[in-house]
Amino acid sequence: MLILVLILCLATSLYVALRRKDSLSLYLLGMSLCNLIMLAGIIVYIAAIGGTAAQQRTLLFLFPSLQTWLHDLPIPLGKLGYLVAVGRSLFPLFVLQAALETTMISLVRRHLRTLRLLSFLFPVLSLVYYYPPVFRMVINGRLWLLPVMVNICFGWIVLYLAVAIALMFLEYRAHTFPAFKRNFRYVLLSVVSISALYLLYASKDPAQIYNMFVSEYIRLGISSYISPTLPALGWLMLGLCTVFFVALGSYNMVRYTQLNYDDERQDMILQRKFDTAGMGISVFVHGVKNQLLSSRVLHKKLSRALSAEPPDLAQARACALQLNELNEGMLRRMDELYRTVKNNAISLRPVPAAELAQAAVERFHGKYPGQPVEVELSTDRPVLADLGHLSEAVCNLLCNGYEAAVQAGREEPRVTLRIRAERMWTVVAVEDNGPGIPPEKRGRIFEPFFTSKNTNYNWGMGLYYVRKIVQSHLGKLRLESREGQGASFLIMLPVYDPRRKE
């Protein structure tokens, strides 16, 4: 049963690595692979030696025929023991590398390359020590050294795991945005679960597989892999713990992957909908037709006002003003649609956060002069951006937030622009005090031509355009909303470090 559970864990890790294709998922795959190597070696060793209790046989082999087949495998104990040592020694290395990959502690990031290289020291030394010829050369005639080496080897393993989990926990605590915290929680729980499974079996020294000094292990209180001392209830609990940790780790790895998969799937859906020419042409023609019909009505009113005796100049001026507003609105919608469908070229350069905020607010005031925007800058790090395109995207979010608050009847419509550093991202957040976005609309608001506003004046291309601009900056666009409490759009841009040399 144990080997089947481990294969499930490995398959989950492989799925995560193929889906996400990033360094962290590869480290998770390495952890699962090391667990499988270590425990597979232990299972084959127990099958070869025999002498196990019935509960232990059920946990390890499930079927007696499997134990018999493993027993007949022509694998020398020296190679089998070293295989277990490889999995046992490399697992903490992958955990620590995963922690170094995720942490954004400035001291660690400054010395990241050095720390990565130093982390190989103890695993490499352990693999040299556990190599059977080297092990016998070191221990023969020096039995006093055996307990020392057992404690040292297990000690650095515990140290690596403790440091890695501490770094990841600090990283989890440092996240403030719910979306980031939720994503990283899956990673943390997955690592903790797989590490707990590893420690259930890594406390035993792999050299005992080919080491005949069993009395020294007994004196140290380290039971052998075939120890019958564990009662029936103990084997049951061990099996349940193994299944629990594998299931928990696999679930959290899949959830971690699902977030990225959902983004990719939504991108494909949005692109497919945008490429549906019939829908686009229909909405375009409908919007133009409505505005042209309104213009025709105003033109008739203007003609009547001018043909009257005497001419009704006040009515004529009112009609002319309305015609001008309709014309300007149509031009804005044309520009919006054109910006969205054309292939824009962007030019990225380091832009201070304050400059981005100022440009976006100036654009907003160009449309809504005199309306206040609360700006909060909690970082001075620059972003790599095309100032024109990105400030326009932020302005679009500010306008949407203000219009939502006005439409909700707020006495004081309020929009807030916050720019802050969030670990590996620079986050531009636009918040409003509008009605929020209902759950049934959250999955559609980024669709092209979707709008809840008057289609005479809005064709629903704004958020689709914002999403395209953010993606062209290698960023992500997130929505956090509670109905009745306003909405918050998060533009997540990768950290730009001018000190880093490519």
mmCIF file of N, CA and C in Angstrom, residues 374-427:
data_model
loop_
_atom_site.group_PDB
_atom_site.id
_atom_site.type_symbol
_atom_site.label_atom_id
_atom_site.label_comp_id
_atom_site.label_asym_id
_atom_site.label_seq_id
_atom_site.Cartn_x
_atom_site.Cartn_y
_atom_site.Cartn_z
ATOM 1 N N GLU A 374 -7.493 59.349 -3.698
ATOM 2 C CA GLU A 374 -6.561 59.133 -2.587
ATOM 3 C C GLU A 374 -5.393 58.278 -3.088
ATOM 4 N N VAL A 375 -4.193 58.797 -2.959
ATOM 5 C CA VAL A 375 -2.996 58.096 -3.428
ATOM 6 C C VAL A 375 -2.143 57.716 -2.227
ATOM 7 N N GLU A 376 -1.761 56.453 -2.172
ATOM 8 C CA GLU A 376 -0.922 55.956 -1.073
ATOM 9 C C GLU A 376 0.259 55.197 -1.667
ATOM 10 N N LEU A 377 1.448 55.753 -1.515
ATOM 11 C CA LEU A 377 2.675 55.126 -2.015
ATOM 12 C C LEU A 377 3.475 54.615 -0.826
ATOM 13 N N SER A 378 3.619 53.303 -0.720
ATOM 14 C CA SER A 378 4.383 52.727 0.388
ATOM 15 C C SER A 378 5.682 52.092 -0.092
ATOM 16 N N THR A 379 6.074 52.376 -1.327
ATOM 17 C CA THR A 379 7.342 51.864 -1.847
ATOM 18 C C THR A 379 7.908 52.881 -2.829
ATOM 19 N N ASP A 380 9.225 52.915 -2.889
ATOM 20 C CA ASP A 380 9.876 53.786 -3.868
ATOM 21 C C ASP A 380 10.564 52.986 -4.964
ATOM 22 N N ARG A 381 10.317 51.668 -4.982
ATOM 23 C CA ARG A 381 10.949 50.849 -6.020
ATOM 24 C C ARG A 381 10.338 51.164 -7.386
ATOM 25 N N PRO A 382 11.134 51.218 -8.430
ATOM 26 C CA PRO A 382 10.598 51.480 -9.769
ATOM 27 C C PRO A 382 9.941 50.229 -10.347
ATOM 28 N N VAL A 383 9.107 50.435 -11.354
ATOM 29 C CA VAL A 383 8.521 49.315 -12.088
ATOM 30 C C VAL A 383 8.995 49.408 -13.532
ATOM 31 N N LEU A 384 9.134 48.259 -14.166
ATOM 32 C CA LEU A 384 9.525 48.222 -15.572
ATOM 33 C C LEU A 384 8.248 48.322 -16.392
ATOM 34 N N ALA A 385 8.036 49.470 -17.038
ATOM 35 C CA ALA A 385 6.722 49.706 -17.641
ATOM 36 C C ALA A 385 6.820 50.656 -18.820
ATOM 37 N N ASP A 386 5.787 50.590 -19.655
ATOM 38 C CA ASP A 386 5.523 51.610 -20.660
ATOM 39 C C ASP A 386 4.577 52.602 -19.995
ATOM 40 N N LEU A 387 5.080 53.773 -19.647
ATOM 41 C CA LEU A 387 4.311 54.707 -18.827
ATOM 42 C C LEU A 387 2.974 55.064 -19.468
ATOM 43 N N GLY A 388 2.960 55.294 -20.778
ATOM 44 C CA GLY A 388 1.720 55.680 -21.439
ATOM 45 C C GLY A 388 0.652 54.606 -21.342
ATOM 46 N N HIS A 389 1.014 53.380 -21.700
ATOM 47 C CA HIS A 389 0.030 52.290 -21.696
ATOM 48 C C HIS A 389 -0.397 51.922 -20.277
ATOM 49 N N LEU A 390 0.574 51.794 -19.367
ATOM 50 C CA LEU A 390 0.229 51.340 -18.020
ATOM 51 C C LEU A 390 -0.573 52.395 -17.266
ATOM 52 N N SER A 391 -0.214 53.673 -17.410
ATOM 53 C CA SER A 391 -0.986 54.720 -16.731
ATOM 54 C C SER A 391 -2.406 54.785 -17.286
ATOM 55 N N GLU A 392 -2.560 54.494 -18.577
ATOM 56 C CA GLU A 392 -3.901 54.463 -19.165
ATOM 57 C C GLU A 392 -4.718 53.311 -18.591
ATOM 58 N N ALA A 393 -4.065 52.161 -18.384
ATOM 59 C CA ALA A 393 -4.765 51.021 -17.791
ATOM 60 C C ALA A 393 -5.191 51.332 -16.357
ATOM 61 N N VAL A 394 -4.295 51.953 -15.586
ATOM 62 C CA VAL A 394 -4.635 52.317 -14.208
ATOM 63 C C VAL A 394 -5.752 53.357 -14.194
ATOM 64 N N CYS A 395 -5.682 54.329 -15.104
ATOM 65 C CA CYS A 395 -6.737 55.342 -15.208
ATOM 66 C C CYS A 395 -8.083 54.692 -15.520
ATOM 67 N N ASN A 396 -8.076 53.685 -16.379
ATOM 68 C CA ASN A 396 -9.315 52.976 -16.713
ATOM 69 C C ASN A 396 -9.934 52.366 -15.459
ATOM 70 N N LEU A 397 -9.098 51.776 -14.601
ATOM 71 C CA LEU A 397 -9.598 51.194 -13.355
ATOM 72 C C LEU A 397 -10.118 52.275 -12.413
ATOM 73 N N LEU A 398 -9.422 53.415 -12.352
ATOM 74 C CA LEU A 398 -9.885 54.521 -11.513
ATOM 75 C C LEU A 398 -11.249 55.026 -11.981
ATOM 76 N N CYS A 399 -11.402 55.179 -13.282
ATOM 77 C CA CYS A 399 -12.683 55.644 -13.833
ATOM 78 C C CYS A 399 -13.796 54.644 -13.547
ATOM 79 N N ASN A 400 -13.510 53.364 -13.740
ATOM 80 C CA ASN A 400 -14.520 52.340 -13.462
ATOM 81 C C ASN A 400 -14.946 52.375 -11.997
ATOM 82 N N GLY A 401 -13.958 52.514 -11.093
ATOM 83 C CA GLY A 401 -14.277 52.552 -9.671
ATOM 84 C C GLY A 401 -15.116 53.764 -9.301
ATOM 85 N N TYR A 402 -14.748 54.917 -9.848
ATOM 86 C CA TYR A 402 -15.512 56.136 -9.562
ATOM 87 C C TYR A 402 -16.937 56.023 -10.103
ATOM 88 N N GLU A 403 -17.082 55.541 -11.327
ATOM 89 C CA GLU A 403 -18.410 55.407 -11.931
ATOM 90 C C GLU A 403 -19.267 54.406 -11.162
ATOM 91 N N ALA A 404 -18.638 53.333 -10.650
ATOM 92 C CA ALA A 404 -19.392 52.349 -9.870
ATOM 93 C C ALA A 404 -19.896 52.965 -8.571
ATOM 94 N N ALA A 405 -19.054 53.793 -7.928
ATOM 95 C CA ALA A 405 -19.474 54.437 -6.682
ATOM 96 C C ALA A 405 -20.602 55.438 -6.930
ATOM 97 N N VAL A 406 -20.505 56.196 -8.030
ATOM 98 C CA VAL A 406 -21.567 57.153 -8.379
ATOM 99 C C VAL A 406 -22.862 56.417 -8.685
ATOM 100 N N GLN A 407 -22.752 55.343 -9.460
ATOM 101 C CA GLN A 407 -23.936 54.569 -9.842
ATOM 102 C C GLN A 407 -24.608 53.956 -8.617
ATOM 103 N N ALA A 408 -23.812 53.643 -7.577
ATOM 104 C CA ALA A 408 -24.371 53.059 -6.357
ATOM 105 C C ALA A 408 -25.005 54.112 -5.457
ATOM 106 N N GLY A 409 -24.900 55.392 -5.838
ATOM 107 C CA GLY A 409 -25.519 56.459 -5.062
ATOM 108 C C GLY A 409 -24.736 56.866 -3.833
ATOM 109 N N ARG A 410 -23.434 56.644 -3.831
ATOM 110 C CA ARG A 410 -22.621 57.044 -2.683
ATOM 111 C C ARG A 410 -22.578 58.573 -2.581
ATOM 112 N N GLU A 411 -22.737 59.083 -1.368
ATOM 113 C CA GLU A 411 -22.682 60.533 -1.179
ATOM 114 C C GLU A 411 -21.288 61.073 -1.480
ATOM 115 N N GLU A 412 -20.283 60.316 -1.120
ATOM 116 C CA GLU A 412 -18.897 60.704 -1.398
ATOM 117 C C GLU A 412 -18.214 59.577 -2.169
ATOM 118 N N PRO A 413 -18.360 59.565 -3.491
ATOM 119 C CA PRO A 413 -17.665 58.527 -4.277
ATOM 120 C C PRO A 413 -16.159 58.608 -4.019
ATOM 121 N N ARG A 414 -15.562 57.471 -3.730
ATOM 122 C CA ARG A 414 -14.150 57.469 -3.358
ATOM 123 C C ARG A 414 -13.398 56.385 -4.122
ATOM 124 N N VAL A 415 -12.266 56.772 -4.694
ATOM 125 C CA VAL A 415 -11.354 55.807 -5.309
ATOM 126 C C VAL A 415 -9.974 56.018 -4.693
ATOM 127 N N THR A 416 -9.281 54.912 -4.490
ATOM 128 C CA THR A 416 -7.961 54.946 -3.855
ATOM 129 C C THR A 416 -6.965 54.216 -4.730
ATOM 130 N N LEU A 417 -5.819 54.823 -4.921
ATOM 131 C CA LEU A 417 -4.726 54.207 -5.677
ATOM 132 C C LEU A 417 -3.586 53.929 -4.707
ATOM 133 N N ARG A 418 -3.263 52.647 -4.544
ATOM 134 C CA ARG A 418 -2.166 52.258 -3.649
ATOM 135 C C ARG A 418 -1.100 51.531 -4.464
ATOM 136 N N ILE A 419 0.142 51.891 -4.224
ATOM 137 C CA ILE A 419 1.266 51.172 -4.829
ATOM 138 C C ILE A 419 2.168 50.712 -3.695
ATOM 139 N N ARG A 420 2.397 49.407 -3.632
ATOM 140 C CA ARG A 420 3.173 48.861 -2.522
ATOM 141 C C ARG A 420 4.012 47.684 -2.988
ATOM 142 N N ALA A 421 5.043 47.388 -2.229
ATOM 143 C CA ALA A 421 5.896 46.234 -2.505
ATOM 144 C C ALA A 421 5.309 45.021 -1.803
ATOM 145 N N GLU A 422 5.135 43.948 -2.536
ATOM 146 C CA GLU A 422 4.590 42.705 -1.977
ATOM 147 C C GLU A 422 5.484 41.558 -2.400
ATOM 148 N N ARG A 423 6.585 41.355 -1.656
ATOM 149 C CA ARG A 423 7.535 40.280 -1.891
ATOM 150 C C ARG A 423 8.064 40.316 -3.327
ATOM 151 N N MET A 424 7.700 39.355 -4.161
ATOM 152 C CA MET A 424 8.241 39.286 -5.517
ATOM 153 C C MET A 424 7.473 40.151 -6.522
ATOM 154 N N TRP A 425 6.524 40.945 -6.024
ATOM 155 C CA TRP A 425 5.701 41.757 -6.915
ATOM 156 C C TRP A 425 5.678 43.211 -6.449
ATOM 157 N N THR A 426 5.466 44.102 -7.387
ATOM 158 C CA THR A 426 5.054 45.467 -7.072
ATOM 159 C C THR A 426 3.578 45.550 -7.438
ATOM 160 N N VAL A 427 2.744 45.884 -6.461
ATOM 161 C CA VAL A 427 1.296 45.799 -6.639
ATOM 162 C C VAL A 427 0.702 47.196 -6.740
#
